[in-house]
């Protein structure tokens, strides 16, 4: 286990400024970002929350279970070329917005909790921000100028995730000579590009992109040595929940299905927290919140 305690890792402390004068404070433990996938085809929960009313109820349930913020995704980004075959289908902006907006506006009416939108498209980001979203989570790492411009205009936080190549093929021909050096350098370039587009440096959260253009072994390494990325000077987000590298690491004759990866997901959460993650993106909010609360209680009695 990494040397730092789970809930006391100074690099994670930060404050992100949200629209309408609100703030997201990160201090002793990572914030829990609850995943709400509004897609028919997400790798672990696709099709579960297609009905807007049920999706809004699910979002409120995740908040009640301990999510500090929600991440609404209306396009699956499961990478292709590896365990997911051809990967996810790219969805036109209109279709993404049709899935997203009823749920986003429904949640916005009922909660002040921070709402993130997981999108790669500028048009979707703009419409989401207009409809009350608080931050944008971009797995393309700011590849689209329109998305960066929308974030800059809103003055909101953005998550920039590391990946390489096209989503549909990125699990093929993966090659790093110096995994940490290259991921750090490429994340640094993404952040600089966002700053050039007018986004405040302190509003940029970086994410190593676990499972995106990485082998299972590389995903483990990034998680185990996450703290090395804190030198970039940005809060870090980790999305490891239920991902296939967990099943690969667990071994056994047949890999655990997505729904049976909670143990591995909690192990990943422990290492992300110890490595200084400011946010963790999780499917199993109740169990993750309990894990962090018990970790904090254990630390309190040993302090
Ligand atoms: N992983 C997924 C989606 N969005 N965003 C960030 N910042 N980091 C991640 O690791 C990340 C992400 C993939 O997970 P999921 O949303 O459950 O699946 P899908 O993309 O198939 O909808």
CSV table of C-alpha atoms and ligand atoms in Angstrom, one decimal:
chain,number,residue,atom,x,y,z
A,1,UNK,CA,0.0,0.0,0.0
A,2,UNK,CA,1.2,3.5,-0.6
A,3,UNK,CA,2.7,5.3,2.3
A,4,UNK,CA,0.1,8.0,2.9
A,5,UNK,CA,-3.1,7.4,4.9
A,6,UNK,CA,-6.4,7.1,3.1
A,7,UNK,CA,-8.0,10.3,4.3
A,8,UNK,CA,-5.0,12.6,4.9
A,9,UNK,CA,-3.2,13.3,1.7
A,10,UNK,CA,-2.4,17.0,1.4
A,11,UNK,CA,-2.1,17.2,-2.4
A,12,UNK,CA,-5.8,16.5,-2.9
A,13,UNK,CA,-7.0,19.5,-1.0
A,14,UNK,CA,-8.5,22.0,-3.4
A,15,UNK,CA,-11.6,24.1,-4.1
A,16,UNK,CA,-13.3,24.1,-7.5
A,17,UNK,CA,-15.6,27.0,-8.3
A,18,UNK,CA,-19.0,26.0,-9.7
A,19,UNK,CA,-21.6,28.2,-11.5
A,20,UNK,CA,-23.9,30.4,-9.4
A,21,UNK,CA,-21.3,31.1,-6.7
A,22,UNK,CA,-21.2,27.5,-5.4
A,23,UNK,CA,-18.0,25.5,-4.5
A,24,UNK,CA,-16.8,22.0,-4.4
A,25,UNK,CA,-14.3,21.5,-1.6
A,26,UNK,CA,-11.9,18.6,-1.5
A,27,UNK,CA,-10.1,18.0,1.8
A,28,UNK,CA,-9.4,14.8,3.7
A,29,UNK,CA,-11.0,12.2,1.5
A,30,UNK,CA,-11.7,11.9,-2.2
A,31,UNK,CA,-15.1,13.1,-3.3
A,32,UNK,CA,-17.4,10.4,-4.6
A,33,UNK,CA,-18.6,11.0,-8.2
A,34,UNK,CA,-21.6,8.7,-8.7
A,35,UNK,CA,-22.0,7.4,-12.2
A,36,UNK,CA,-25.4,7.8,-13.9
A,37,UNK,CA,-25.2,6.3,-17.4
A,38,UNK,CA,-28.1,7.2,-19.6
A,39,UNK,CA,-27.0,4.9,-22.4
A,40,UNK,CA,-28.3,1.7,-23.8
A,41,UNK,CA,-24.8,0.3,-24.1
A,42,UNK,CA,-22.5,1.3,-21.2
A,43,UNK,CA,-20.1,-1.5,-20.3
A,44,UNK,CA,-21.5,-2.2,-16.9
A,45,UNK,CA,-24.9,-0.5,-16.5
A,46,UNK,CA,-26.1,0.1,-20.0
A,47,UNK,CA,-29.9,0.2,-20.5
A,48,UNK,CA,-30.7,0.4,-16.8
A,49,UNK,CA,-31.6,4.1,-16.7
A,50,UNK,CA,-33.1,4.9,-20.1
A,51,UNK,CA,-36.4,6.1,-18.7
A,52,UNK,CA,-35.8,9.8,-17.6
A,53,UNK,CA,-38.0,9.5,-14.5
A,54,UNK,CA,-36.2,6.4,-13.3
A,55,UNK,CA,-32.9,8.0,-14.1
A,56,UNK,CA,-33.7,11.1,-12.0
A,57,UNK,CA,-34.8,8.9,-9.1
A,58,UNK,CA,-31.6,6.9,-9.4
A,59,UNK,CA,-29.5,10.1,-9.4
A,60,UNK,CA,-31.3,11.2,-6.2
A,61,UNK,CA,-30.7,7.7,-4.7
A,62,UNK,CA,-27.0,7.9,-5.4
A,63,UNK,CA,-26.8,11.3,-3.7
A,64,UNK,CA,-28.7,9.9,-0.7
A,65,UNK,CA,-26.2,7.0,-0.6
A,66,UNK,CA,-23.3,9.4,-0.3
A,67,UNK,CA,-22.3,10.7,-3.7
A,68,UNK,CA,-20.8,14.2,-3.5
A,69,UNK,CA,-21.6,14.8,-7.1
A,70,UNK,CA,-23.1,12.9,-10.1
A,71,UNK,CA,-21.6,12.3,-13.5
A,72,UNK,CA,-24.3,12.0,-16.2
A,73,UNK,CA,-23.2,10.2,-19.4
A,74,UNK,CA,-25.3,9.9,-22.5
A,75,UNK,CA,-22.7,8.3,-24.8
A,76,UNK,CA,-20.8,5.1,-23.9
A,77,UNK,CA,-17.1,5.6,-24.3
A,78,UNK,CA,-16.1,2.0,-23.8
A,79,UNK,CA,-12.9,1.6,-25.8
A,80,UNK,CA,-12.6,-0.7,-28.7
A,81,UNK,CA,-9.9,-3.0,-29.9
A,82,UNK,CA,-9.7,-5.1,-26.8
A,83,UNK,CA,-12.1,-6.8,-24.5
A,84,UNK,CA,-15.0,-4.7,-25.7
A,85,UNK,CA,-14.6,-5.7,-29.4
A,86,UNK,CA,-15.4,-2.7,-31.6
A,87,UNK,CA,-16.1,-0.5,-28.6
A,88,UNK,CA,-19.0,1.8,-28.2
A,89,UNK,CA,-21.0,3.3,-31.0
A,90,UNK,CA,-20.5,7.1,-31.5
A,91,UNK,CA,-23.7,8.9,-30.9
A,92,UNK,CA,-24.8,12.1,-32.8
A,93,UNK,CA,-25.0,15.2,-30.5
A,94,UNK,CA,-28.9,15.4,-31.0
A,95,UNK,CA,-29.3,11.8,-29.7
A,96,UNK,CA,-26.9,12.4,-26.8
A,97,UNK,CA,-28.8,15.5,-25.8
A,98,UNK,CA,-32.2,13.7,-26.1
A,99,UNK,CA,-31.0,11.2,-23.6
A,100,UNK,CA,-29.3,13.8,-21.3
A,101,UNK,CA,-31.4,16.9,-21.1
A,102,UNK,CA,-34.6,15.5,-19.5
A,103,UNK,CA,-32.6,13.9,-16.7
A,104,UNK,CA,-30.2,16.8,-16.2
A,105,UNK,CA,-33.1,19.3,-16.0
A,106,UNK,CA,-35.1,16.9,-13.8
A,107,UNK,CA,-32.2,16.6,-11.4
A,108,UNK,CA,-31.4,20.3,-11.5
A,109,UNK,CA,-35.0,21.1,-10.3
A,110,UNK,CA,-34.6,18.8,-7.3
A,111,UNK,CA,-31.0,19.1,-6.1
A,112,UNK,CA,-28.3,21.6,-5.6
A,113,UNK,CA,-25.7,18.8,-5.7
A,114,UNK,CA,-23.0,19.3,-8.3
A,115,UNK,CA,-23.9,17.7,-11.6
A,116,UNK,CA,-21.1,16.8,-14.0
A,117,UNK,CA,-21.7,15.8,-17.7
A,118,UNK,CA,-19.5,13.2,-19.3
A,119,UNK,CA,-19.2,14.3,-23.0
A,120,UNK,CA,-16.7,14.8,-25.7
A,121,UNK,CA,-18.8,17.2,-27.8
A,122,UNK,CA,-18.8,21.0,-27.5
A,123,UNK,CA,-22.4,21.3,-28.6
A,124,UNK,CA,-23.5,18.9,-25.8
A,125,UNK,CA,-21.3,20.6,-23.2
A,126,UNK,CA,-22.8,24.0,-24.1
A,127,UNK,CA,-26.4,22.8,-23.9
A,128,UNK,CA,-25.7,21.0,-20.7
A,129,UNK,CA,-24.1,24.1,-19.1
A,130,UNK,CA,-27.1,26.1,-20.3
A,131,UNK,CA,-29.4,23.6,-18.6
A,132,UNK,CA,-27.7,23.8,-15.3
A,133,UNK,CA,-24.7,21.4,-15.4
A,134,UNK,CA,-21.8,22.4,-13.1
A,135,UNK,CA,-18.8,20.8,-14.7
A,136,UNK,CA,-17.8,18.9,-17.8
A,137,UNK,CA,-16.0,15.6,-17.8
A,138,UNK,CA,-14.2,15.1,-21.1
A,139,UNK,CA,-12.7,11.7,-21.9
A,140,UNK,CA,-11.1,13.1,-25.0
A,141,UNK,CA,-8.9,15.4,-22.8
A,142,UNK,CA,-10.0,18.6,-24.5
A,143,UNK,CA,-9.6,17.4,-28.1
A,144,UNK,CA,-12.4,19.6,-29.2
A,145,UNK,CA,-12.0,23.4,-29.3
A,146,UNK,CA,-15.7,24.0,-29.0
A,147,UNK,CA,-15.9,22.1,-25.7
A,148,UNK,CA,-13.0,24.0,-24.2
A,149,UNK,CA,-14.6,27.3,-25.3
A,150,UNK,CA,-17.9,26.3,-23.7
A,151,UNK,CA,-16.2,25.5,-20.4
A,152,UNK,CA,-14.1,28.8,-20.6
A,153,UNK,CA,-17.3,30.8,-21.1
A,154,UNK,CA,-19.1,29.1,-18.2
A,155,UNK,CA,-16.0,29.5,-16.0
A,156,UNK,CA,-16.7,26.0,-14.6
A,157,UNK,CA,-14.4,23.1,-13.8
A,158,UNK,CA,-13.4,20.5,-16.4
A,159,UNK,CA,-12.0,17.0,-16.1
A,160,UNK,CA,-9.5,16.2,-18.8
A,161,UNK,CA,-8.8,12.5,-19.2
A,162,UNK,CA,-5.7,10.9,-20.8
A,163,UNK,CA,-6.1,8.5,-23.7
A,164,UNK,CA,-4.4,7.9,-27.0
A,165,UNK,CA,-5.8,7.3,-30.5
A,166,UNK,CA,-9.3,6.7,-31.6
A,167,UNK,CA,-11.8,5.3,-29.1
A,168,UNK,CA,-12.8,2.5,-31.5
A,169,UNK,CA,-9.3,1.0,-31.7
A,170,UNK,CA,-7.3,2.3,-28.7
A,171,UNK,CA,-6.9,-1.1,-27.0
A,172,UNK,CA,-4.8,-2.3,-30.0
A,173,UNK,CA,-1.1,-1.6,-30.4
A,174,UNK,CA,-0.6,0.1,-27.0
A,175,UNK,CA,2.9,1.2,-26.6
A,176,UNK,CA,4.6,3.3,-23.9
A,177,UNK,CA,8.4,3.5,-23.3
A,178,UNK,CA,8.0,5.5,-20.1
A,179,UNK,CA,4.4,5.1,-18.9
A,180,UNK,CA,4.5,7.8,-16.2
A,181,UNK,CA,6.7,10.2,-18.1
A,182,UNK,CA,4.5,10.0,-21.2
A,183,UNK,CA,1.1,10.1,-19.4
A,184,UNK,CA,2.3,13.1,-17.3
A,185,UNK,CA,3.6,14.9,-20.3
A,186,UNK,CA,0.5,14.4,-22.4
A,187,UNK,CA,-1.8,15.4,-19.5
A,188,UNK,CA,0.3,18.5,-19.0
A,189,UNK,CA,-0.1,19.4,-22.6
A,190,UNK,CA,-3.9,18.9,-22.3
A,191,UNK,CA,-4.0,21.3,-19.4
A,192,UNK,CA,-1.9,23.9,-21.2
A,193,UNK,CA,-4.3,23.7,-24.2
A,194,UNK,CA,-7.2,24.3,-21.9
A,195,UNK,CA,-5.5,27.2,-20.3
A,196,UNK,CA,-4.8,28.7,-23.7
A,197,UNK,CA,-8.5,28.3,-24.5
A,198,UNK,CA,-9.3,30.5,-21.5
A,199,UNK,CA,-9.9,28.0,-18.7
A,200,UNK,CA,-8.5,28.9,-15.3
A,201,UNK,CA,-5.7,26.6,-14.3
A,202,UNK,CA,-7.2,25.8,-10.9
A,203,UNK,CA,-10.4,24.6,-12.5
A,204,UNK,CA,-8.7,21.8,-14.4
A,205,UNK,CA,-8.8,18.3,-13.0
A,206,UNK,CA,-6.6,15.6,-14.6
A,207,UNK,CA,-7.3,11.9,-15.0
A,208,UNK,CA,-4.8,9.2,-16.1
A,209,UNK,CA,-7.6,7.4,-18.0
A,210,UNK,CA,-7.5,4.0,-16.4
A,211,UNK,CA,-8.3,1.4,-19.1
A,212,UNK,CA,-8.3,3.9,-22.0
A,213,UNK,CA,-5.4,2.9,-24.3
A,214,UNK,CA,-3.7,1.1,-21.4
A,215,UNK,CA,-3.1,-2.6,-20.8
A,216,UNK,CA,-4.4,-4.1,-17.6
A,217,UNK,CA,-0.8,-4.0,-16.2
A,218,UNK,CA,-0.4,-0.3,-17.1
A,219,UNK,CA,-3.8,0.5,-15.4
A,220,UNK,CA,-2.5,-1.2,-12.3
A,221,UNK,CA,0.8,0.8,-12.4
A,222,UNK,CA,-1.0,4.1,-12.9
A,223,UNK,CA,-3.2,3.4,-9.9
A,224,UNK,CA,-0.4,2.1,-7.7
A,225,UNK,CA,1.8,5.1,-8.4
A,226,UNK,CA,-0.9,7.8,-8.8
A,227,UNK,CA,0.9,10.1,-6.5
A,228,UNK,CA,3.6,10.6,-9.1
A,229,UNK,CA,1.1,12.6,-11.1
A,230,UNK,CA,0.4,15.0,-8.3
A,231,UNK,CA,3.5,16.9,-9.5
A,232,UNK,CA,1.4,18.2,-12.3
A,233,UNK,CA,-0.2,20.5,-9.7
A,234,UNK,CA,-3.8,19.6,-10.6
A,235,UNK,CA,-6.4,17.7,-8.6
A,236,UNK,CA,-6.6,14.1,-9.9
A,237,UNK,CA,-9.7,12.1,-10.7
A,238,UNK,CA,-9.6,8.3,-11.0
A,239,UNK,CA,-12.2,6.1,-12.8
A,240,UNK,CA,-11.4,2.5,-12.0
A,241,UNK,CA,-14.8,1.2,-10.9
A,242,UNK,CA,-15.8,-2.2,-12.3
A,243,UNK,CA,-13.2,-1.9,-15.2
A,244,UNK,CA,-11.9,-5.0,-16.9
A,245,UNK,CA,-8.3,-4.7,-15.5
A,246,UNK,CA,-9.7,-5.5,-12.1
A,247,UNK,CA,-11.0,-8.9,-13.4
A,248,UNK,CA,-7.6,-9.5,-15.1
A,249,UNK,CA,-5.7,-8.7,-11.9
A,250,UNK,CA,-8.0,-10.9,-9.8
A,251,UNK,CA,-7.0,-13.9,-12.0
A,252,UNK,CA,-8.9,-17.1,-12.0
A,253,UNK,CA,-10.2,-19.3,-14.8
A,254,UNK,CA,-13.1,-17.0,-15.9
A,255,UNK,CA,-12.9,-13.3,-15.4
A,256,UNK,CA,-15.5,-11.8,-13.0
A,257,UNK,CA,-18.4,-10.0,-14.8
A,258,UNK,CA,-18.8,-6.3,-14.3
A,259,UNK,CA,-21.5,-6.8,-11.7
A,260,UNK,CA,-19.1,-8.9,-9.6
A,261,UNK,CA,-16.2,-6.5,-9.4
A,262,UNK,CA,-17.0,-4.7,-6.2
A,263,UNK,CA,-14.1,-6.1,-4.2
A,264,UNK,CA,-11.7,-5.1,-6.9
A,265,UNK,CA,-13.3,-1.7,-7.2
A,266,UNK,CA,-12.9,-1.0,-3.5
A,267,UNK,CA,-9.2,-2.1,-3.7
A,268,UNK,CA,-8.8,0.4,-6.5
A,269,UNK,CA,-10.6,3.1,-4.4
A,270,UNK,CA,-8.2,2.4,-1.5
A,271,UNK,CA,-5.2,3.0,-3.7
A,272,UNK,CA,-6.7,6.0,-5.5
A,273,UNK,CA,-7.4,7.6,-2.1
A,274,UNK,CA,-3.9,6.8,-0.8
A,275,UNK,CA,-2.4,8.2,-4.0
A,276,UNK,CA,-4.1,11.5,-3.4
A,277,UNK,CA,-7.1,11.4,-5.8
A,278,UNK,CA,-9.4,14.3,-5.3
A,279,UNK,CA,-12.3,12.5,-6.9
A,280,UNK,CA,-13.2,8.9,-7.7
A,281,UNK,CA,-15.8,8.0,-10.2
A,282,UNK,CA,-17.8,5.0,-8.9
A,283,UNK,CA,-20.8,2.9,-9.8
A,284,UNK,CA,-21.2,1.4,-6.2
A,285,UNK,CA,-21.7,4.6,-4.2
A,286,UNK,CA,-23.1,3.2,-1.0
A,287,UNK,CA,-20.3,0.7,-0.6
A,288,UNK,CA,-17.7,3.2,-1.6
A,289,UNK,CA,-19.0,5.7,0.9
A,290,UNK,CA,-19.0,3.1,3.6
A,291,UNK,CA,-15.4,2.1,2.7
A,292,UNK,CA,-14.2,5.7,3.0
A,293,UNK,CA,-16.1,6.3,6.3
A,294,UNK,CA,-14.7,3.1,7.9
A,295,UNK,CA,-11.2,4.1,6.7
A,296,UNK,CA,-11.6,7.5,8.3
A,297,UNK,CA,-12.8,6.0,11.5
A,298,UNK,CA,-9.8,3.6,11.6
A,299,UNK,CA,-7.5,6.5,11.1
A,300,UNK,CA,-9.2,8.5,13.8
A,301,UNK,CA,-8.6,5.8,16.4
A,302,UNK,CA,-4.9,5.5,15.4
A,303,UNK,CA,-4.2,9.2,15.3
B,1,LIG,N1,-14.4,6.0,-17.6
B,1,LIG,C1,-15.6,5.8,-18.3
B,1,LIG,C2,-16.4,6.9,-18.6
B,1,LIG,N2,-16.0,8.2,-18.3
B,1,LIG,N3,-14.5,9.6,-17.3
B,1,LIG,C3,-13.4,9.9,-16.6
B,1,LIG,N4,-13.0,11.1,-16.3
B,1,LIG,N5,-12.6,8.8,-16.2
B,1,LIG,C4,-12.9,7.5,-16.5
B,1,LIG,O1,-12.1,6.6,-16.2
B,1,LIG,C5,-14.1,7.3,-17.2
B,1,LIG,C6,-14.9,8.4,-17.6
B,1,LIG,C7,-16.1,4.4,-18.6
B,1,LIG,O2,-16.9,3.9,-17.6
B,1,LIG,P1,-18.6,3.9,-17.7
B,1,LIG,O3,-19.1,5.3,-17.8
B,1,LIG,O4,-19.1,3.1,-16.6
B,1,LIG,O5,-18.8,3.2,-19.1
B,1,LIG,P2,-19.3,3.7,-20.5
B,1,LIG,O6,-18.2,4.6,-21.0
B,1,LIG,O7,-19.4,2.4,-21.3
B,1,LIG,O8,-20.6,4.4,-20.4
